[in-house]
mmCIF file of C-alpha atoms in Angstrom:
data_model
loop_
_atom_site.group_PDB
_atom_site.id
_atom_site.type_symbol
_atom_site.label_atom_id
_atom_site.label_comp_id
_atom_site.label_asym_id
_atom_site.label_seq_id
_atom_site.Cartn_x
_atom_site.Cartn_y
_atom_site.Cartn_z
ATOM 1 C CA UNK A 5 -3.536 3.536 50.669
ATOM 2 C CA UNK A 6 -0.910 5.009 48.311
ATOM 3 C CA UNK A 7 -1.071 8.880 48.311
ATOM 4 C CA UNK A 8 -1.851 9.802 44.055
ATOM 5 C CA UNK A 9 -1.507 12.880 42.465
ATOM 6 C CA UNK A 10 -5.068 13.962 41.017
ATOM 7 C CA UNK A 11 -3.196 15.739 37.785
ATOM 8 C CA UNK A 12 -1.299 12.224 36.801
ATOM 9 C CA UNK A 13 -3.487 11.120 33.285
ATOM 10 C CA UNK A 14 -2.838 7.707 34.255
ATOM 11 C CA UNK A 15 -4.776 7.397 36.808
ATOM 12 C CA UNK A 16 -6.996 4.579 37.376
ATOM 13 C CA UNK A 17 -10.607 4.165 37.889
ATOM 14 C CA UNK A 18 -13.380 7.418 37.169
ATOM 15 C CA UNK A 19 -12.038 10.914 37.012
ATOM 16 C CA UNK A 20 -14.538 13.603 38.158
ATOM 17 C CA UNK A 21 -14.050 17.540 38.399
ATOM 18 C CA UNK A 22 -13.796 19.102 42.460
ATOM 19 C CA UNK A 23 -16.179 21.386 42.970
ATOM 20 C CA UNK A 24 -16.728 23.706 46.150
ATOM 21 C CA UNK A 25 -18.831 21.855 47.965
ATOM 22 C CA UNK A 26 -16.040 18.452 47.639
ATOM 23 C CA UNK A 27 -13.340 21.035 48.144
ATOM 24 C CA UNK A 28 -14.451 22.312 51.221
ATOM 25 C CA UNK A 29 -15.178 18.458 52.259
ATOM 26 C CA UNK A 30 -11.974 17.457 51.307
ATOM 27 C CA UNK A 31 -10.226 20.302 53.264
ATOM 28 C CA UNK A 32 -12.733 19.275 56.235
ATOM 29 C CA UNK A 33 -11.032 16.010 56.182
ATOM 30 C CA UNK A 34 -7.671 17.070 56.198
ATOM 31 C CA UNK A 35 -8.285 18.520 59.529
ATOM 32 C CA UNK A 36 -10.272 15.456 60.845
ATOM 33 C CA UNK A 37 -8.360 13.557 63.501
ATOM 34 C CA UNK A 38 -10.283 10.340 63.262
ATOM 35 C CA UNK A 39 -8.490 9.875 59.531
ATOM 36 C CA UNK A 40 -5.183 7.746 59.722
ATOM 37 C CA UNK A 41 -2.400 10.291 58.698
ATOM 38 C CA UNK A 42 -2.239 8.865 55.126
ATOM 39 C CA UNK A 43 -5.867 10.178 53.676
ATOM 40 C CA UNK A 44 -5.381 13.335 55.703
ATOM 41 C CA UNK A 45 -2.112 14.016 53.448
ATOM 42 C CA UNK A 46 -4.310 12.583 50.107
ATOM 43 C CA UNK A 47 -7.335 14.712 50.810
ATOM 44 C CA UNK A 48 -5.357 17.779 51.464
ATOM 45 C CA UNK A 49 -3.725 16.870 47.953
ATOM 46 C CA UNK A 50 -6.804 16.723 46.412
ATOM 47 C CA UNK A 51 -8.247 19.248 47.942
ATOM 48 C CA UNK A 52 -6.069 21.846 45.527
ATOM 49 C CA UNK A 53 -6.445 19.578 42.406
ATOM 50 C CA UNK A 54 -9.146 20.752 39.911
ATOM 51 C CA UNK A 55 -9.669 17.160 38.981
ATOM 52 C CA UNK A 56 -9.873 13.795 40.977
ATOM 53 C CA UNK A 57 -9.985 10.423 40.964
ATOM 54 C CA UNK A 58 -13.585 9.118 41.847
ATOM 55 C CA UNK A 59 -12.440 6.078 44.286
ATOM 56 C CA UNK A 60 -10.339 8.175 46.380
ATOM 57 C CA UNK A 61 -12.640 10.935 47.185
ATOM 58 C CA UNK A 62 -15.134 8.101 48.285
ATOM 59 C CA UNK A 63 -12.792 6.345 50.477
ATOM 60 C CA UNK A 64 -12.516 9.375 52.134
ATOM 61 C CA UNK A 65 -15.632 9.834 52.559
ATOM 62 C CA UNK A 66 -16.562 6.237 53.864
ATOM 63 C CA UNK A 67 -13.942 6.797 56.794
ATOM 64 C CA UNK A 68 -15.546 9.780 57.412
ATOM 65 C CA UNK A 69 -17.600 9.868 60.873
ATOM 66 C CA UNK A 70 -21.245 10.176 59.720
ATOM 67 C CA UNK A 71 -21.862 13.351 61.625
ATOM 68 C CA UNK A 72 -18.643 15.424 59.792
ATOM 69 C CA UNK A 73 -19.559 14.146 56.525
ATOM 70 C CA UNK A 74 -22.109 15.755 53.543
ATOM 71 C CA UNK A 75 -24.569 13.379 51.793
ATOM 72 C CA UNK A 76 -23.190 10.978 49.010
ATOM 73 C CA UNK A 77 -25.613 12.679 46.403
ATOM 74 C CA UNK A 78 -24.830 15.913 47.710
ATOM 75 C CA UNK A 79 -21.238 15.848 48.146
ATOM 76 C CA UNK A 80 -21.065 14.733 43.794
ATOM 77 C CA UNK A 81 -23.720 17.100 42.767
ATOM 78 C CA UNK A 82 -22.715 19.344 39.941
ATOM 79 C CA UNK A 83 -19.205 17.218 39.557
ATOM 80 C CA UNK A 84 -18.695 16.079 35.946
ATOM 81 C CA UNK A 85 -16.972 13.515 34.738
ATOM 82 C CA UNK A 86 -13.184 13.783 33.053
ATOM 83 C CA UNK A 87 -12.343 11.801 30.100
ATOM 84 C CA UNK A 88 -8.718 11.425 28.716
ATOM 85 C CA UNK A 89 -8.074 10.740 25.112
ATOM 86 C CA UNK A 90 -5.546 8.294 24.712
ATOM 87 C CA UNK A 91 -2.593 8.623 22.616
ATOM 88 C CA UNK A 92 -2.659 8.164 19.061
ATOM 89 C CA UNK A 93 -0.508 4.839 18.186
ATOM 90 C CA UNK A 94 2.519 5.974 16.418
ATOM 91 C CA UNK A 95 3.065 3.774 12.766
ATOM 92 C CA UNK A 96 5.811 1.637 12.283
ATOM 93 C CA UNK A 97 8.569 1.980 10.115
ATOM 94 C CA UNK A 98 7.160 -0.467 7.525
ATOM 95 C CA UNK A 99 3.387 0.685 7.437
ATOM 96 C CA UNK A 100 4.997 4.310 6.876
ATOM 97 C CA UNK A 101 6.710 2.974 3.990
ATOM 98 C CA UNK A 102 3.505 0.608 2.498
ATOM 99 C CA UNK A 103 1.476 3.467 3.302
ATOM 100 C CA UNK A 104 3.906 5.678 0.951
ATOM 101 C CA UNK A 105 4.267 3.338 -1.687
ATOM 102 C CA UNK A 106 0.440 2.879 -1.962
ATOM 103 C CA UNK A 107 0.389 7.237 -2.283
ATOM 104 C CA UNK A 108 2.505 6.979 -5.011
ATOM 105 C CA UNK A 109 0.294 4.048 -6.785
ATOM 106 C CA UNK A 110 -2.539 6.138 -6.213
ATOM 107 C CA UNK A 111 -0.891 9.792 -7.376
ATOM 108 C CA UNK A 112 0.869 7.764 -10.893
ATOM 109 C CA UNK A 113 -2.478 5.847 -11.377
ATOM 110 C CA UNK A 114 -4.380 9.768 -11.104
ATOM 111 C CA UNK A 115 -1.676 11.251 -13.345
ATOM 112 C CA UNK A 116 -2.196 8.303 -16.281
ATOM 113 C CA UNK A 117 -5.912 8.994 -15.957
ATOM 114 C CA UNK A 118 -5.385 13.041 -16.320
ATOM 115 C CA UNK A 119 -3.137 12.722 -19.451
ATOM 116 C CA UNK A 120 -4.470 9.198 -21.066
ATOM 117 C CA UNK A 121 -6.598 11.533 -23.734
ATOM 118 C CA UNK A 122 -3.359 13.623 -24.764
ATOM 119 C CA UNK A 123 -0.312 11.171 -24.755
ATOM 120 C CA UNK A 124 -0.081 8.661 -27.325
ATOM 121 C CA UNK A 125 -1.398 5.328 -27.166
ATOM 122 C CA UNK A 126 1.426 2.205 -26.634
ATOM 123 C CA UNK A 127 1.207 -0.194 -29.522
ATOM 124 C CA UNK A 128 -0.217 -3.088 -28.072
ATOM 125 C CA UNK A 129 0.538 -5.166 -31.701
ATOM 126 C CA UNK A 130 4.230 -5.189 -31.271
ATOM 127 C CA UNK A 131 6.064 -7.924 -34.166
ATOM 128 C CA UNK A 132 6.811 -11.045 -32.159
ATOM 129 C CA UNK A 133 4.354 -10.237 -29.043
ATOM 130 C CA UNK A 134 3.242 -14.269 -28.977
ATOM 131 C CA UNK A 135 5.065 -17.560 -29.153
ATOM 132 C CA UNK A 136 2.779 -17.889 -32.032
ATOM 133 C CA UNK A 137 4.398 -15.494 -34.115
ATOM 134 C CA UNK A 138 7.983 -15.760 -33.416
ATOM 135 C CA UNK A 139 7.309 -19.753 -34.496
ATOM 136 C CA UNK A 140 5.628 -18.806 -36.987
ATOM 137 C CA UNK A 141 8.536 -16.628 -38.458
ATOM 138 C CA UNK A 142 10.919 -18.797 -37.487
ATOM 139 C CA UNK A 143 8.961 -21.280 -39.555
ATOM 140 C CA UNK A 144 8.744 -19.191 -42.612
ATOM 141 C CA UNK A 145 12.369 -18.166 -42.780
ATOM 142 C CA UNK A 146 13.339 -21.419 -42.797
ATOM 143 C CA UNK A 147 10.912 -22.643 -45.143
ATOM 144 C CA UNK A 148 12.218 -19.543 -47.560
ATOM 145 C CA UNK A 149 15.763 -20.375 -47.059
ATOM 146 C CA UNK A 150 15.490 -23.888 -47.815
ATOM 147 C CA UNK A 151 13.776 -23.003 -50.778
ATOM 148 C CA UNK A 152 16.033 -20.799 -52.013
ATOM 149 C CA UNK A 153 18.697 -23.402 -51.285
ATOM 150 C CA UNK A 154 17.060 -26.336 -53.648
ATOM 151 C CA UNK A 155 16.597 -23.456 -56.587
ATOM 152 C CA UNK A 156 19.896 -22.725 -56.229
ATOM 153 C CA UNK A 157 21.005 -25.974 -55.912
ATOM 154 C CA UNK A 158 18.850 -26.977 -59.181
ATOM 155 C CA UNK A 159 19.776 -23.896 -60.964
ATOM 156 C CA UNK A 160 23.459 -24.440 -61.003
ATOM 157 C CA UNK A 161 23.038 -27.707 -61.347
ATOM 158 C CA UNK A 162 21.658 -27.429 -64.897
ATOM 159 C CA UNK A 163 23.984 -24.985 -65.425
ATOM 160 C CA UNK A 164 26.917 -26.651 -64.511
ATOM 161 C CA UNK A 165 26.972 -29.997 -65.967
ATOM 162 C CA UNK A 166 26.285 -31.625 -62.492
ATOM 163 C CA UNK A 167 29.602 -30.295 -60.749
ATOM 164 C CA UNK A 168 29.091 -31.000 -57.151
ATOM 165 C CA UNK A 169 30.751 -28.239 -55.953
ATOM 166 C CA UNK A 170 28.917 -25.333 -58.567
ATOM 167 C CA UNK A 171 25.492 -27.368 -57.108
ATOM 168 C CA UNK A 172 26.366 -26.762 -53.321
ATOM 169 C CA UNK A 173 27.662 -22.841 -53.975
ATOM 170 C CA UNK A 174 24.587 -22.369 -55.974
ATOM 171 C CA UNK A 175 22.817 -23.582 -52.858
ATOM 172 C CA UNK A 176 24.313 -21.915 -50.556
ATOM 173 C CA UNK A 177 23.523 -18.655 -53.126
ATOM 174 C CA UNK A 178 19.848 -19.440 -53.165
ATOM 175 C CA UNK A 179 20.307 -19.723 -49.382
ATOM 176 C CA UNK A 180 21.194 -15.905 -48.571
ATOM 177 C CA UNK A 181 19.314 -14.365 -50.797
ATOM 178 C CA UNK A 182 16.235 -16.058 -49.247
ATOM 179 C CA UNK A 183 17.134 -14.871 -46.366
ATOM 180 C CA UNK A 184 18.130 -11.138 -47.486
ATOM 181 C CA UNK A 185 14.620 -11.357 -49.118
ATOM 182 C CA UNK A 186 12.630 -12.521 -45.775
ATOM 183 C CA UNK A 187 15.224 -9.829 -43.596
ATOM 184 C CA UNK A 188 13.460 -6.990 -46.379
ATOM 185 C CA UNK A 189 9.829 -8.606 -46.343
ATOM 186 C CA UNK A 190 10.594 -8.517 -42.266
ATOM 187 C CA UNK A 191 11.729 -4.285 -43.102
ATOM 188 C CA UNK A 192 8.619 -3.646 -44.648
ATOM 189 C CA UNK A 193 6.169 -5.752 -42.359
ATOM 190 C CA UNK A 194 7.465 -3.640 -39.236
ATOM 191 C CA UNK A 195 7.265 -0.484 -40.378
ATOM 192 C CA UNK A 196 3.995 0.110 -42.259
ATOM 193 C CA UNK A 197 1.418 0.229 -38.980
ATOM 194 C CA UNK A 198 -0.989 -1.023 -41.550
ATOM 195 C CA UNK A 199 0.681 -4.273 -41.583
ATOM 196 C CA UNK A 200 -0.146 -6.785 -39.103
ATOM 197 C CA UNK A 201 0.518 -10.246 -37.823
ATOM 198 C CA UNK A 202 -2.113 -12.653 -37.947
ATOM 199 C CA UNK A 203 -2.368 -13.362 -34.114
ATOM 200 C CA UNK A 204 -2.060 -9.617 -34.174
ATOM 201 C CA UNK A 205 -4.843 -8.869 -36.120
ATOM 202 C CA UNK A 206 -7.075 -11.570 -34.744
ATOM 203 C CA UNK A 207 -6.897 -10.280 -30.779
ATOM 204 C CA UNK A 208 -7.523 -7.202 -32.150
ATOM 205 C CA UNK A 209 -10.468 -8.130 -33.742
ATOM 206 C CA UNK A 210 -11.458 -10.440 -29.807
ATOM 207 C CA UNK A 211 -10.877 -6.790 -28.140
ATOM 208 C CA UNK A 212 -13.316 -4.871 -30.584
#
């Protein structure tokens, strides 16, 4: 049998407290010349151990001679049993980090919640938010643009006697200042708050 130390906390098998009555057995055995050598040394050892292991004290016991030994019952009466708590798992590297990340989710989404009623509100109805509206600008710029190109184009034309060149400048005239006029309609749309997009003013209308 391999001689164990009674203090190791990895020792196998039911742990159980000495108490007088299995110290006095144990030092009993120690002394008993019937035991091989080995559980002579191990029941010395345990003898001066405050804790034991369960098995070992029994297999003492068993090779015991009958007449030198106490009763089972009596011999573990008032004993109680040892428990060892086992080491807490150490985190890795990366659940540290997830775990720290998800603090910080949970400490920004807190802070947003403390301060929603006293920080301004984002403007959801930003110009150009949907594909819908930036095709539908794109659409009406060049729908004003061309227009202003054929009223230029006519204008000079009457003008002009026909001149080909005086129809194409006037054109090209009409041209930019449709689209200086659609740049200042675009000026005022963005900054009056009043003023919305369509789309714009439809979702919000879905949302209340």
């Amino acid at each position: 049998m391999k001689k164990m130390s009674s203090d190791d906390p990895n020792q196998p098998g039911l742990v159980i407290t000495v108490t007088e009555s299995i110290r006095l057995f144990l030092l009993s055995a120690s002394n008993d010349r019937r035991l091989s050598e080995e559980l002579r040394e191990l029941a010395l050892t345990l003898s001066s151990a405050a804790n034991a292991p369960y098995k070992q004290i029994r297999s003492i016991w068993m090779e015991s001679a009958f007449d030198s030994r106490p009763g089972l019952i009596s011999l573990f009466s008032g004993s109680n049993f040892v428990f060892t708590s086992p080491k807490p798992r150490e985190k890795s590297e990366e659940l540290k980090e997830r775990l720290r990340k998800l603090k910080e989710l949970a400490e920004r989404k807190e802070y947003q919640d403390l301060v929603k009623d006293i920080t301004p509100k984002k403007d959801l109805n930003e110009p150009f938010s949907t594909y819908k509206d930036q095709i539908g600008f794109g659409l009406h710029v060049a729908l004003t643009m061309f227009t202003g190109y054929l009223v230029g184009y006519f204008a000079f034309r009457a003008l002009f006697n026909h001149s080909p060149i005086m129809n194409s400048a006037g054109g090209i005239l009409g041209l930019v200042f449709g689209m200086l006029l659609e740049t200042f309609l675009f000026i005022i749309r963005t900054s009056e708050p009043n003023l919305k997009s369509p789309s714009s003013t439809s979702r919000l209308k879905k949302n209340q």
